[in-house]
């Protein structure tokens, strides 16, 4: 048995030796063998490429040339010069940013934790209380837009104002005799009083003695009327109330401090005909003018 096994082993070994000495020819390949994929690379080659890329300077971004139409620059190509706009410093975004951790506030204290009220100086007397007061602001002061008689006469000669109709503050504003804002009313001034040679009738907030004398000498009248803020809006822009679906407000009575400085309450909507003075109004106006002259004297 052992003899037969040894003979079979010798035969197998001899056959293998003969095949190695005389190998069979391989058939020619029908197509070229595929190359190795490009992603197959060693770890050392990847590290080398990354180091080279980090050491190489980054290429500067190419600036897009400005497009022009002939010699004109297009509006959609306008932009700032490089470096004109600086990015805002981001605070509290980590120690590595340079403004992290305390974000430029320092350590502890009231200023590091929050904000104090305006004018607070840590408990000491603030500056607004250390300095003395100078002057005051009158809460009851009134501001009137001046309008001279010479300008009114020029507008009448130009045909912008009808001298036969009542000249109200709305008429003066629409014709450009005053600015855009009336504020507390219009003061009639005596500049150019010699140009008034025909009777005119006006309704204003205040007037000077010279202007009133010049108008009355020509046969006209000057009535001092009172309007509050809402009354001025209803006088100048009545269409605003119609647009909002509201009714025109009633004319307000003057406060006690202005009651002796006006002749009557302003009428709404804007009147077109002058209102004759009653004997009581004429007597009151005479007393007021006399008191004014005595104060100025």
PDB file of C-alpha atoms in Angstrom:
ATOM      1  CA  UNK A   1       0.000   0.000   0.000  1.00  0.00           C
ATOM      2  CA  UNK A   2       2.688   2.405   0.955  1.00  0.00           C
ATOM      3  CA  UNK A   3       4.630   1.440  -2.155  1.00  0.00           C
ATOM      4  CA  UNK A   4       1.712   2.240  -4.447  1.00  0.00           C
ATOM      5  CA  UNK A   5       1.173   5.654  -2.776  1.00  0.00           C
ATOM      6  CA  UNK A   6       4.811   6.587  -3.223  1.00  0.00           C
ATOM      7  CA  UNK A   7       4.747   5.623  -6.927  1.00  0.00           C
ATOM      8  CA  UNK A   8       1.608   7.788  -7.543  1.00  0.00           C
ATOM      9  CA  UNK A   9       3.291  10.762  -5.883  1.00  0.00           C
ATOM     10  CA  UNK A  10       6.390  10.379  -8.031  1.00  0.00           C
ATOM     11  CA  UNK A  11       4.314  10.309 -11.233  1.00  0.00           C
ATOM     12  CA  UNK A  12       2.384  13.493 -10.281  1.00  0.00           C
ATOM     13  CA  UNK A  13       5.579  15.367  -9.496  1.00  0.00           C
ATOM     14  CA  UNK A  14       7.191  14.376 -12.790  1.00  0.00           C
ATOM     15  CA  UNK A  15       4.159  15.562 -14.781  1.00  0.00           C
ATOM     16  CA  UNK A  16       4.165  18.946 -13.041  1.00  0.00           C
ATOM     17  CA  UNK A  17       7.868  19.344 -13.765  1.00  0.00           C
ATOM     18  CA  UNK A  18       7.363  18.664 -17.467  1.00  0.00           C
ATOM     19  CA  UNK A  19       4.550  21.298 -17.684  1.00  0.00           C
ATOM     20  CA  UNK A  20       6.798  23.941 -16.122  1.00  0.00           C
ATOM     21  CA  UNK A  21       9.627  23.191 -18.546  1.00  0.00           C
ATOM     22  CA  UNK A  22       7.373  23.354 -21.643  1.00  0.00           C
ATOM     23  CA  UNK A  23       4.552  25.888 -20.947  1.00  0.00           C
ATOM     24  CA  UNK A  24       1.672  26.138 -23.390  1.00  0.00           C
ATOM     25  CA  UNK A  25       1.473  29.376 -25.466  1.00  0.00           C
ATOM     26  CA  UNK A  26      -1.204  31.869 -24.332  1.00  0.00           C
ATOM     27  CA  UNK A  27      -3.797  33.052 -26.838  1.00  0.00           C
ATOM     28  CA  UNK A  28      -3.409  36.632 -28.105  1.00  0.00           C
ATOM     29  CA  UNK A  29      -5.651  39.155 -26.272  1.00  0.00           C
ATOM     30  CA  UNK A  30      -8.724  40.210 -28.203  1.00  0.00           C
ATOM     31  CA  UNK A  31      -8.633  43.776 -26.755  1.00  0.00           C
ATOM     32  CA  UNK A  32      -6.103  45.854 -24.821  1.00  0.00           C
ATOM     33  CA  UNK A  33      -6.073  45.377 -21.091  1.00  0.00           C
ATOM     34  CA  UNK A  34      -7.633  48.263 -19.080  1.00  0.00           C
ATOM     35  CA  UNK A  35      -5.263  50.590 -17.354  1.00  0.00           C
ATOM     36  CA  UNK A  36      -5.298  51.091 -13.622  1.00  0.00           C
ATOM     37  CA  UNK A  37      -7.865  53.732 -12.454  1.00  0.00           C
ATOM     38  CA  UNK A  38      -6.568  57.202 -11.813  1.00  0.00           C
ATOM     39  CA  UNK A  39      -7.914  57.248  -8.288  1.00  0.00           C
ATOM     40  CA  UNK A  40      -5.685  54.389  -7.272  1.00  0.00           C
ATOM     41  CA  UNK A  41      -2.748  56.163  -5.638  1.00  0.00           C
ATOM     42  CA  UNK A  42      -0.730  55.787  -2.536  1.00  0.00           C
ATOM     43  CA  UNK A  43      -1.214  57.882   0.597  1.00  0.00           C
ATOM     44  CA  UNK A  44       2.206  59.444   0.128  1.00  0.00           C
ATOM     45  CA  UNK A  45       1.279  60.815  -3.333  1.00  0.00           C
ATOM     46  CA  UNK A  46      -1.893  62.445  -1.927  1.00  0.00           C
ATOM     47  CA  UNK A  47       0.082  64.109   0.881  1.00  0.00           C
ATOM     48  CA  UNK A  48       2.653  65.398  -1.590  1.00  0.00           C
ATOM     49  CA  UNK A  49      -0.004  66.910  -3.846  1.00  0.00           C
ATOM     50  CA  UNK A  50      -1.793  68.598  -0.886  1.00  0.00           C
ATOM     51  CA  UNK A  51       1.443  70.126   0.395  1.00  0.00           C
ATOM     52  CA  UNK A  52       2.302  71.469  -3.054  1.00  0.00           C
ATOM     53  CA  UNK A  53      -1.165  72.991  -3.438  1.00  0.00           C
ATOM     54  CA  UNK A  54      -0.928  74.691  -0.025  1.00  0.00           C
ATOM     55  CA  UNK A  55       2.527  76.119  -0.739  1.00  0.00           C
ATOM     56  CA  UNK A  56       1.557  77.512  -4.141  1.00  0.00           C
ATOM     57  CA  UNK A  57       0.147  81.084  -3.999  1.00  0.00           C
ATOM     58  CA  UNK A  58      -3.561  81.399  -4.736  1.00  0.00           C
ATOM     59  CA  UNK A  59      -4.214  82.963  -8.114  1.00  0.00           C
ATOM     60  CA  UNK A  60      -5.731  86.438  -7.905  1.00  0.00           C
ATOM     61  CA  UNK A  61      -9.327  86.553  -9.135  1.00  0.00           C
ATOM     62  CA  UNK A  62      -9.533  88.109 -12.529  1.00  0.00           C
ATOM     63  CA  UNK A  63     -11.415  91.434 -12.379  1.00  0.00           C
ATOM     64  CA  UNK A  64     -14.226  91.581 -14.835  1.00  0.00           C
ATOM     65  CA  UNK A  65     -13.704  94.487 -17.244  1.00  0.00           C
ATOM     66  CA  UNK A  66     -16.292  97.237 -17.216  1.00  0.00           C
ATOM     67  CA  UNK A  67     -18.694  97.176 -20.118  1.00  0.00           C
ATOM     68  CA  UNK A  68     -19.285 100.492 -21.761  1.00  0.00           C
ATOM     69  CA  UNK A  69     -21.561 101.772 -24.478  1.00  0.00           C
ATOM     70  CA  UNK A  70     -19.348 103.973 -26.556  1.00  0.00           C
ATOM     71  CA  UNK A  71     -17.791 106.312 -23.975  1.00  0.00           C
ATOM     72  CA  UNK A  72     -20.575 105.877 -21.384  1.00  0.00           C
ATOM     73  CA  UNK A  73     -20.435 103.542 -18.388  1.00  0.00           C
ATOM     74  CA  UNK A  74     -23.374 101.233 -17.795  1.00  0.00           C
ATOM     75  CA  UNK A  75     -25.242 101.648 -14.518  1.00  0.00           C
ATOM     76  CA  UNK A  76     -25.389  97.900 -13.904  1.00  0.00           C
ATOM     77  CA  UNK A  77     -21.566  97.747 -13.988  1.00  0.00           C
ATOM     78  CA  UNK A  78     -20.933 100.352 -11.294  1.00  0.00           C
ATOM     79  CA  UNK A  79     -19.114  98.948  -8.267  1.00  0.00           C
ATOM     80  CA  UNK A  80     -16.702 100.042  -5.579  1.00  0.00           C
ATOM     81  CA  UNK A  81     -12.960  99.973  -5.946  1.00  0.00           C
ATOM     82  CA  UNK A  82     -11.172  96.942  -4.466  1.00  0.00           C
ATOM     83  CA  UNK A  83     -10.807  97.464  -0.725  1.00  0.00           C
ATOM     84  CA  UNK A  84     -13.301 100.301  -0.524  1.00  0.00           C
ATOM     85  CA  UNK A  85     -15.680  98.284   1.640  1.00  0.00           C
ATOM     86  CA  UNK A  86     -14.326  96.664   4.761  1.00  0.00           C
ATOM     87  CA  UNK A  87     -16.036  93.709   6.358  1.00  0.00           C
ATOM     88  CA  UNK A  88     -17.534  94.223   9.792  1.00  0.00           C
ATOM     89  CA  UNK A  89     -15.588  92.780  12.712  1.00  0.00           C
ATOM     90  CA  UNK A  90     -17.409  89.753  14.116  1.00  0.00           C
ATOM     91  CA  UNK A  91     -17.147  89.758  17.905  1.00  0.00           C
ATOM     92  CA  UNK A  92     -17.565  86.852  20.251  1.00  0.00           C
ATOM     93  CA  UNK A  93     -16.891  84.148  17.653  1.00  0.00           C
ATOM     94  CA  UNK A  94     -14.004  82.326  19.282  1.00  0.00           C
ATOM     95  CA  UNK A  95     -10.592  83.196  20.656  1.00  0.00           C
ATOM     96  CA  UNK A  96      -8.872  82.587  17.325  1.00  0.00           C
ATOM     97  CA  UNK A  97     -10.773  85.444  15.678  1.00  0.00           C
ATOM     98  CA  UNK A  98      -9.020  88.086  17.794  1.00  0.00           C
ATOM     99  CA  UNK A  99     -12.283  89.483  19.123  1.00  0.00           C
ATOM    100  CA  UNK A 100     -13.614  86.418  20.869  1.00  0.00           C
ATOM    101  CA  UNK A 101     -14.230  85.669  24.527  1.00  0.00           C
ATOM    102  CA  UNK A 102     -14.834  89.149  26.033  1.00  0.00           C
ATOM    103  CA  UNK A 103     -15.405  90.745  22.586  1.00  0.00           C
ATOM    104  CA  UNK A 104     -13.393  93.865  23.429  1.00  0.00           C
ATOM    105  CA  UNK A 105     -15.327  94.652  26.641  1.00  0.00           C
ATOM    106  CA  UNK A 106     -12.647  93.627  29.100  1.00  0.00           C
ATOM    107  CA  UNK A 107     -13.239  91.612  32.265  1.00  0.00           C
ATOM    108  CA  UNK A 108     -16.239  92.024  34.531  1.00  0.00           C
ATOM    109  CA  UNK A 109     -17.854  95.271  35.500  1.00  0.00           C
ATOM    110  CA  UNK A 110     -21.077  97.004  34.475  1.00  0.00           C
ATOM    111  CA  UNK A 111     -19.878  97.802  30.958  1.00  0.00           C
ATOM    112  CA  UNK A 112     -18.980  94.167  30.328  1.00  0.00           C
ATOM    113  CA  UNK A 113     -22.354  92.841  31.430  1.00  0.00           C
ATOM    114  CA  UNK A 114     -24.783  95.341  29.928  1.00  0.00           C
ATOM    115  CA  UNK A 115     -25.468  98.986  29.157  1.00  0.00           C
ATOM    116  CA  UNK A 116     -26.263 101.797  31.576  1.00  0.00           C
ATOM    117  CA  UNK A 117     -28.997 104.330  30.971  1.00  0.00           C
ATOM    118  CA  UNK A 118     -28.179 107.440  28.981  1.00  0.00           C
ATOM    119  CA  UNK A 119     -26.432 110.074  31.116  1.00  0.00           C
ATOM    120  CA  UNK A 120     -25.594 107.713  33.991  1.00  0.00           C
ATOM    121  CA  UNK A 121     -22.087 108.325  35.350  1.00  0.00           C
ATOM    122  CA  UNK A 122     -21.715 105.629  37.963  1.00  0.00           C
ATOM    123  CA  UNK A 123     -23.644 107.395  40.711  1.00  0.00           C
ATOM    124  CA  UNK A 124     -21.909 110.764  40.696  1.00  0.00           C
ATOM    125  CA  UNK A 125     -23.749 113.940  39.756  1.00  0.00           C
ATOM    126  CA  UNK A 126     -24.140 113.795  35.970  1.00  0.00           C
ATOM    127  CA  UNK A 127     -22.993 116.576  33.698  1.00  0.00           C
ATOM    128  CA  UNK A 128     -26.528 117.720  32.872  1.00  0.00           C
ATOM    129  CA  UNK A 129     -27.041 118.525  36.569  1.00  0.00           C
ATOM    130  CA  UNK A 130     -23.610 119.992  37.200  1.00  0.00           C
ATOM    131  CA  UNK A 131     -23.966 122.705  34.549  1.00  0.00           C
ATOM    132  CA  UNK A 132     -26.272 125.706  35.156  1.00  0.00           C
ATOM    133  CA  UNK A 133     -29.367 126.286  33.037  1.00  0.00           C
ATOM    134  CA  UNK A 134     -29.486 129.072  30.473  1.00  0.00           C
ATOM    135  CA  UNK A 135     -32.779 130.378  29.120  1.00  0.00           C
ATOM    136  CA  UNK A 136     -35.980 128.435  28.483  1.00  0.00           C
ATOM    137  CA  UNK A 137     -38.293 127.412  25.674  1.00  0.00           C
ATOM    138  CA  UNK A 138     -41.708 129.023  25.690  1.00  0.00           C
ATOM    139  CA  UNK A 139     -44.339 126.337  25.131  1.00  0.00           C
ATOM    140  CA  UNK A 140     -46.951 128.929  24.180  1.00  0.00           C
ATOM    141  CA  UNK A 141     -44.905 130.795  21.571  1.00  0.00           C
ATOM    142  CA  UNK A 142     -46.438 131.146  18.092  1.00  0.00           C
ATOM    143  CA  UNK A 143     -44.724 131.314  14.720  1.00  0.00           C
ATOM    144  CA  UNK A 144     -46.359 133.309  11.928  1.00  0.00           C
ATOM    145  CA  UNK A 145     -45.357 133.432   8.283  1.00  0.00           C
ATOM    146  CA  UNK A 146     -44.786 137.055   7.144  1.00  0.00           C
ATOM    147  CA  UNK A 147     -46.495 138.317   4.002  1.00  0.00           C
ATOM    148  CA  UNK A 148     -46.028 141.895   2.722  1.00  0.00           C
ATOM    149  CA  UNK A 149     -48.623 144.017   1.002  1.00  0.00           C
ATOM    150  CA  UNK A 150     -46.219 144.610  -1.890  1.00  0.00           C
ATOM    151  CA  UNK A 151     -46.197 140.892  -2.745  1.00  0.00           C
ATOM    152  CA  UNK A 152     -49.993 140.763  -2.619  1.00  0.00           C
ATOM    153  CA  UNK A 153     -50.231 143.798  -4.941  1.00  0.00           C
ATOM    154  CA  UNK A 154     -47.801 142.134  -7.375  1.00  0.00           C
ATOM    155  CA  UNK A 155     -49.908 138.964  -7.469  1.00  0.00           C
ATOM    156  CA  UNK A 156     -53.058 141.024  -8.032  1.00  0.00           C
ATOM    157  CA  UNK A 157     -51.422 142.842 -10.958  1.00  0.00           C
ATOM    158  CA  UNK A 158     -50.308 139.472 -12.384  1.00  0.00           C
ATOM    159  CA  UNK A 159     -53.895 138.206 -12.292  1.00  0.00           C
ATOM    160  CA  UNK A 160     -53.238 135.422  -9.784  1.00  0.00           C
ATOM    161  CA  UNK A 161     -55.397 136.997  -7.061  1.00  0.00           C
ATOM    162  CA  UNK A 162     -58.860 138.485  -7.620  1.00  0.00           C
ATOM    163  CA  UNK A 163     -59.062 141.689  -5.595  1.00  0.00           C
ATOM    164  CA  UNK A 164     -62.881 141.644  -5.687  1.00  0.00           C
ATOM    165  CA  UNK A 165     -62.962 138.354  -3.740  1.00  0.00           C
ATOM    166  CA  UNK A 166     -61.996 137.707  -0.142  1.00  0.00           C
ATOM    167  CA  UNK A 167     -58.256 137.023   0.215  1.00  0.00           C
ATOM    168  CA  UNK A 168     -57.817 134.244   2.782  1.00  0.00           C
ATOM    169  CA  UNK A 169     -54.742 132.420   3.996  1.00  0.00           C
ATOM    170  CA  UNK A 170     -55.601 129.599   1.603  1.00  0.00           C
ATOM    171  CA  UNK A 171     -55.514 132.086  -1.290  1.00  0.00           C
ATOM    172  CA  UNK A 172     -52.086 133.367  -0.212  1.00  0.00           C
ATOM    173  CA  UNK A 173     -50.673 129.856   0.063  1.00  0.00           C
ATOM    174  CA  UNK A 174     -52.047 128.619  -3.278  1.00  0.00           C
ATOM    175  CA  UNK A 175     -50.739 131.675  -5.158  1.00  0.00           C
ATOM    176  CA  UNK A 176     -47.230 131.388  -3.672  1.00  0.00           C
ATOM    177  CA  UNK A 177     -47.356 134.513  -1.511  1.00  0.00           C
ATOM    178  CA  UNK A 178     -45.922 132.481   1.395  1.00  0.00           C
ATOM    179  CA  UNK A 179     -43.957 129.287   1.794  1.00  0.00           C
ATOM    180  CA  UNK A 180     -45.243 125.744   2.020  1.00  0.00           C
ATOM    181  CA  UNK A 181     -45.851 125.798   5.783  1.00  0.00           C
ATOM    182  CA  UNK A 182     -48.227 128.203   7.482  1.00  0.00           C
ATOM    183  CA  UNK A 183     -47.454 126.878  11.000  1.00  0.00           C
ATOM    184  CA  UNK A 184     -49.525 129.084  13.353  1.00  0.00           C
ATOM    185  CA  UNK A 185     -50.828 131.516  10.745  1.00  0.00           C
ATOM    186  CA  UNK A 186     -49.872 134.484   8.568  1.00  0.00           C
ATOM    187  CA  UNK A 187     -48.802 137.941   9.721  1.00  0.00           C
ATOM    188  CA  UNK A 188     -49.639 140.758   7.319  1.00  0.00           C
ATOM    189  CA  UNK A 189     -46.677 143.136   6.984  1.00  0.00           C
ATOM    190  CA  UNK A 190     -46.572 146.718   5.727  1.00  0.00           C
ATOM    191  CA  UNK A 191     -43.789 146.265   3.186  1.00  0.00           C
ATOM    192  CA  UNK A 192     -44.925 147.766  -0.113  1.00  0.00           C
ATOM    193  CA  UNK A 193     -48.010 149.418   1.426  1.00  0.00           C
ATOM    194  CA  UNK A 194     -47.797 152.285  -1.082  1.00  0.00           C
ATOM    195  CA  UNK A 195     -48.661 149.858  -3.909  1.00  0.00           C
ATOM    196  CA  UNK A 196     -52.151 149.165  -2.497  1.00  0.00           C
ATOM    197  CA  UNK A 197     -54.402 151.647  -4.317  1.00  0.00           C
ATOM    198  CA  UNK A 198     -57.661 149.714  -4.464  1.00  0.00           C
ATOM    199  CA  UNK A 199     -59.867 148.175  -1.733  1.00  0.00           C
ATOM    200  CA  UNK A 200     -59.024 144.601  -0.754  1.00  0.00           C
ATOM    201  CA  UNK A 201     -60.445 142.403   1.970  1.00  0.00           C
ATOM    202  CA  UNK A 202     -58.176 140.000   3.870  1.00  0.00           C
ATOM    203  CA  UNK A 203     -58.483 137.393   6.612  1.00  0.00           C
ATOM    204  CA  UNK A 204     -55.177 136.663   8.356  1.00  0.00           C
ATOM    205  CA  UNK A 205     -53.976 135.664  11.815  1.00  0.00           C
ATOM    206  CA  UNK A 206     -52.029 138.807  12.716  1.00  0.00           C
ATOM    207  CA  UNK A 207     -51.264 142.192  11.167  1.00  0.00           C
ATOM    208  CA  UNK A 208     -49.075 145.183  11.839  1.00  0.00           C
ATOM    209  CA  UNK A 209     -50.478 148.653  12.471  1.00  0.00           C
ATOM    210  CA  UNK A 210     -48.940 150.014   9.287  1.00  0.00           C
ATOM    211  CA  UNK A 211     -50.414 147.248   7.099  1.00  0.00           C
ATOM    212  CA  UNK A 212     -53.875 147.624   8.618  1.00  0.00           C
ATOM    213  CA  UNK A 213     -53.829 151.408   8.204  1.00  0.00           C
ATOM    214  CA  UNK A 214     -52.760 151.103   4.555  1.00  0.00           C
ATOM    215  CA  UNK A 215     -55.540 148.622   3.698  1.00  0.00           C
ATOM    216  CA  UNK A 216     -58.214 150.649   5.487  1.00  0.00           C
ATOM    217  CA  UNK A 217     -57.005 153.854   3.830  1.00  0.00           C
ATOM    218  CA  UNK A 218     -57.618 152.218   0.419  1.00  0.00           C
ATOM    219  CA  UNK A 219     -61.168 151.237   1.469  1.00  0.00           C
ATOM    220  CA  UNK A 220     -60.477 147.623   2.396  1.00  0.00           C
ATOM    221  CA  UNK A 221     -60.696 145.591   5.606  1.00  0.00           C
ATOM    222  CA  UNK A 222     -58.434 143.246   7.559  1.00  0.00           C
ATOM    223  CA  UNK A 223     -60.042 140.655   9.813  1.00  0.00           C
ATOM    224  CA  UNK A 224     -57.997 138.671  12.325  1.00  0.00           C
ATOM    225  CA  UNK A 225     -59.262 135.103  12.523  1.00  0.00           C
ATOM    226  CA  UNK A 226     -58.239 132.101  14.632  1.00  0.00           C
ATOM    227  CA  UNK A 227     -57.631 128.548  13.364  1.00  0.00           C
ATOM    228  CA  UNK A 228     -56.139 125.684  15.316  1.00  0.00           C
ATOM    229  CA  UNK A 229     -54.005 122.950  13.729  1.00  0.00           C
ATOM    230  CA  UNK A 230     -56.995 120.903  12.594  1.00  0.00           C
ATOM    231  CA  UNK A 231     -58.739 124.040  11.374  1.00  0.00           C
ATOM    232  CA  UNK A 232     -55.761 124.943   9.189  1.00  0.00           C
ATOM    233  CA  UNK A 233     -55.855 121.481   7.618  1.00  0.00           C
ATOM    234  CA  UNK A 234     -59.572 121.843   6.917  1.00  0.00           C
ATOM    235  CA  UNK A 235     -58.968 125.316   5.469  1.00  0.00           C
ATOM    236  CA  UNK A 236     -56.036 124.409   3.215  1.00  0.00           C
ATOM    237  CA  UNK A 237     -56.860 120.800   2.243  1.00  0.00           C
ATOM    238  CA  UNK A 238     -60.593 120.093   2.548  1.00  0.00           C
ATOM    239  CA  UNK A 239     -60.228 117.282   0.003  1.00  0.00           C
ATOM    240  CA  UNK A 240     -58.223 115.314   2.598  1.00  0.00           C
ATOM    241  CA  UNK A 241     -61.341 114.919   4.770  1.00  0.00           C
ATOM    242  CA  UNK A 242     -63.419 113.891   1.779  1.00  0.00           C
ATOM    243  CA  UNK A 243     -60.823 111.290   0.825  1.00  0.00           C
ATOM    244  CA  UNK A 244     -60.887 109.836   4.343  1.00  0.00           C
ATOM    245  CA  UNK A 245     -64.656 109.881   4.437  1.00  0.00           C
ATOM    246  CA  UNK A 246     -64.826 112.436   7.241  1.00  0.00           C
ATOM    247  CA  UNK A 247     -66.823 115.604   7.751  1.00  0.00           C
ATOM    248  CA  UNK A 248     -65.142 118.982   8.037  1.00  0.00           C
ATOM    249  CA  UNK A 249     -64.535 119.856  11.694  1.00  0.00           C
ATOM    250  CA  UNK A 250     -66.225 122.776  13.370  1.00  0.00           C
ATOM    251  CA  UNK A 251     -64.201 125.927  13.831  1.00  0.00           C
ATOM    252  CA  UNK A 252     -62.482 125.983  17.220  1.00  0.00           C
ATOM    253  CA  UNK A 253     -62.682 128.890  19.636  1.00  0.00           C
ATOM    254  CA  UNK A 254     -59.422 130.671  20.509  1.00  0.00           C
ATOM    255  CA  UNK A 255     -57.785 129.949  23.877  1.00  0.00           C
ATOM    256  CA  UNK A 256     -57.997 132.615  26.590  1.00  0.00           C
ATOM    257  CA  UNK A 257     -54.513 133.989  25.846  1.00  0.00           C
ATOM    258  CA  UNK A 258     -55.434 134.650  22.196  1.00  0.00           C
ATOM    259  CA  UNK A 259     -59.031 135.718  22.661  1.00  0.00           C
ATOM    260  CA  UNK A 260     -58.197 139.435  22.786  1.00  0.00           C
ATOM    261  CA  UNK A 261     -55.847 139.236  19.775  1.00  0.00           C
ATOM    262  CA  UNK A 262     -58.352 138.092  17.139  1.00  0.00           C
ATOM    263  CA  UNK A 263     -61.605 139.474  15.808  1.00  0.00           C
ATOM    264  CA  UNK A 264     -63.522 136.259  15.214  1.00  0.00           C
ATOM    265  CA  UNK A 265     -63.330 132.507  14.729  1.00  0.00           C
ATOM    266  CA  UNK A 266     -62.174 131.299  11.325  1.00  0.00           C
ATOM    267  CA  UNK A 267     -64.908 130.010   9.034  1.00  0.00           C
ATOM    268  CA  UNK A 268     -64.929 126.548   7.438  1.00  0.00           C
ATOM    269  CA  UNK A 269     -64.859 125.736   4.590  1.00  0.00           C
ATOM    270  CA  UNK A 270     -62.780 128.568   3.147  1.00  0.00           C
ATOM    271  CA  UNK A 271     -65.022 131.659   2.800  1.00  0.00           C
ATOM    272  CA  UNK A 272     -65.262 133.637  -0.428  1.00  0.00           C
ATOM    273  CA  UNK A 273     -67.111 136.748   0.742  1.00  0.00           C
ATOM    274  CA  UNK A 274     -65.953 139.198   3.418  1.00  0.00           C
ATOM    275  CA  UNK A 275     -67.871 139.336   6.673  1.00  0.00           C
ATOM    276  CA  UNK A 276     -68.880 142.863   7.773  1.00  0.00           C
ATOM    277  CA  UNK A 277     -67.738 144.008  11.195  1.00  0.00           C
ATOM    278  CA  UNK A 278     -70.363 144.424  13.885  1.00  0.00           C
ATOM    279  CA  UNK A 279     -70.329 147.524  16.146  1.00  0.00           C
ATOM    280  CA  UNK A 280     -69.097 145.387  19.060  1.00  0.00           C
ATOM    281  CA  UNK A 281     -66.202 144.077  16.963  1.00  0.00           C
ATOM    282  CA  UNK A 282     -65.260 147.568  15.826  1.00  0.00           C
ATOM    283  CA  UNK A 283     -65.293 148.849  19.426  1.00  0.00           C
ATOM    284  CA  UNK A 284     -63.207 145.912  20.611  1.00  0.00           C
ATOM    285  CA  UNK A 285     -60.693 146.385  17.750  1.00  0.00           C
ATOM    286  CA  UNK A 286     -60.331 150.085  18.614  1.00  0.00           C
ATOM    287  CA  UNK A 287     -59.600 149.252  22.268  1.00  0.00           C
ATOM    288  CA  UNK A 288     -57.084 146.621  21.246  1.00  0.00           C
ATOM    289  CA  UNK A 289     -55.234 148.998  18.900  1.00  0.00           C
ATOM    290  CA  UNK A 290     -55.151 151.686  21.579  1.00  0.00           C
ATOM    291  CA  UNK A 291     -53.721 149.251  24.130  1.00  0.00           C
ATOM    292  CA  UNK A 292     -51.108 148.081  21.639  1.00  0.00           C
ATOM    293  CA  UNK A 293     -49.975 151.600  20.857  1.00  0.00           C
ATOM    294  CA  UNK A 294     -49.717 152.449  24.554  1.00  0.00           C
ATOM    295  CA  UNK A 295     -47.569 149.370  25.174  1.00  0.00           C
ATOM    296  CA  UNK A 296     -45.218 150.151  22.282  1.00  0.00           C
ATOM    297  CA  UNK A 297     -44.958 153.814  23.340  1.00  0.00           C
TER     298      UNK A 297
END
